[in-house]
XYZ file of C-alpha atoms in Angstrom:
138
model
C -8.174 28.386 3.475
C -5.843 29.188 1.084
C -3.765 26.209 1.535
C -6.670 23.993 1.401
C -7.670 26.141 -2.722
C -3.834 25.289 -3.501
C -3.948 21.328 -2.967
C -7.140 21.681 -4.620
C -5.091 23.735 -7.466
C -3.005 20.622 -7.779
C -6.010 17.797 -7.244
C -7.234 19.541 -11.176
C -3.727 19.667 -12.556
C -3.142 15.872 -11.198
C -6.805 15.195 -12.545
C -6.015 17.165 -16.163
C -2.964 14.891 -16.012
C -4.076 11.679 -15.591
C -7.313 12.638 -18.432
C -4.628 12.988 -20.788
C -2.344 10.232 -20.037
C -5.961 7.839 -20.436
C -7.459 9.594 -23.255
C -4.762 10.112 -25.525
C -1.191 8.651 -24.260
C -2.129 5.818 -23.164
C -4.009 4.903 -27.088
C -0.382 6.549 -28.375
C 1.616 4.256 -27.165
C 0.147 1.294 -26.862
C -1.541 1.297 -30.406
C 2.186 2.470 -31.767
C 4.445 -0.479 -30.079
C 6.365 1.671 -27.830
C 9.087 -0.338 -25.788
C 7.604 -1.972 -22.984
C 9.111 0.836 -20.639
C 6.343 3.253 -21.820
C 3.507 0.742 -21.554
C 4.504 -0.028 -18.040
C 4.278 4.068 -17.541
C 1.265 4.842 -18.841
C -0.655 1.541 -17.950
C 0.774 2.224 -14.019
C 1.006 5.940 -14.401
C -2.966 6.222 -12.663
C -2.347 4.614 -10.136
C 0.256 7.689 -9.253
C -2.412 9.816 -9.692
C -5.241 8.356 -7.831
C -2.640 8.052 -4.811
C -1.435 11.705 -4.372
C -5.029 12.571 -5.554
C -6.425 10.644 -2.436
C -4.062 12.042 -0.089
C -4.469 15.636 -0.748
C -8.700 14.921 -1.037
C -7.839 13.235 2.914
C -5.350 16.349 3.797
C -7.849 18.859 2.851
C -10.919 17.582 4.249
C -8.915 16.724 7.944
C -7.280 20.158 8.038
C -11.193 21.928 7.266
C -12.225 18.634 9.922
C -9.828 19.690 12.212
C -10.233 23.258 12.321
C -13.504 23.838 11.752
C -14.885 20.979 14.730
C -12.926 20.220 16.889
C -12.101 22.777 19.741
C -8.187 24.960 19.940
C -7.140 23.266 22.480
C -7.283 19.563 21.372
C -6.552 19.848 17.346
C -4.026 18.216 16.315
C -0.931 19.289 14.350
C -0.241 19.495 10.981
C 2.081 16.585 10.418
C 0.505 14.162 12.280
C -2.905 15.160 9.467
C -0.665 14.511 6.870
C 0.593 11.104 8.313
C -2.581 9.706 9.080
C -3.655 10.669 4.944
C -0.934 9.085 3.734
C -1.659 5.904 5.970
C -5.426 5.684 5.033
C -4.691 6.536 0.892
C -2.492 4.167 1.630
C -4.019 1.647 3.109
C -6.888 2.444 0.367
C -4.549 1.829 -2.793
C -2.983 -1.090 -1.718
C -5.549 -2.952 -0.747
C -6.692 -2.020 -3.245
C -4.169 -3.337 -5.806
C -3.658 -6.935 -3.680
C -7.715 -7.000 -4.442
C -9.158 -6.952 -1.043
C -11.609 -5.027 -1.752
C -12.541 -3.826 -5.384
C -14.072 0.218 -4.950
C -11.824 1.338 -7.438
C -13.861 -0.825 -10.428
C -12.023 -3.555 -12.291
C -8.709 -4.096 -10.577
C -5.860 -6.953 -11.649
C -2.415 -7.304 -10.150
C -0.016 -5.910 -11.615
C 3.731 -5.619 -9.596
C 3.819 -2.264 -11.365
C 0.745 -0.393 -10.312
C 1.821 -1.197 -6.734
C 5.258 -0.004 -7.233
C 3.240 3.772 -8.734
C 0.726 3.482 -6.178
C 3.745 3.860 -3.408
C 5.136 6.377 -5.805
C 2.448 8.375 -5.463
C 1.935 8.171 -1.945
C 6.092 9.088 -1.431
C 5.193 12.173 -3.554
C 2.107 13.127 -2.154
C 4.295 12.729 1.879
C 6.851 15.167 0.169
C 4.714 17.626 -0.912
C 2.804 18.124 2.304
C 6.250 18.205 3.915
C 7.291 21.073 1.464
C 3.972 23.070 1.031
C 3.492 22.172 4.687
C -0.478 23.331 3.799
C -2.526 25.127 7.043
C -6.265 25.651 7.523
C -5.981 29.609 9.405
C -8.504 30.063 11.645
C -10.986 32.639 9.586
């Protein structure tokens, strides 16, 4: 459970950074005519946060479900949970960017949003393989 708590702390940090970007940084950059690079960054950064946060949430649910609902003989290895979670998150965020579903609200296609979503998925994948979160038996 301790690794899941660590993931939740990372998730909370991502949410705080997302809010700071949305409420303070984005309006400041857009109102003060910053170079295009900064405008692209503040407009597409939420996609990176969404990909990381969604991946963390799915890994936590997968680890918890694997431990609580499956018998020890049929449990998945953690690396399988990481990969499946990233795959499901990738399907969600990429399909959303290409407007195949609109579960995230008002969405417009932007290639930078797709790029930032993919970057967020890669960051999440690296994070899971670096931290190797597990759900330990209680």
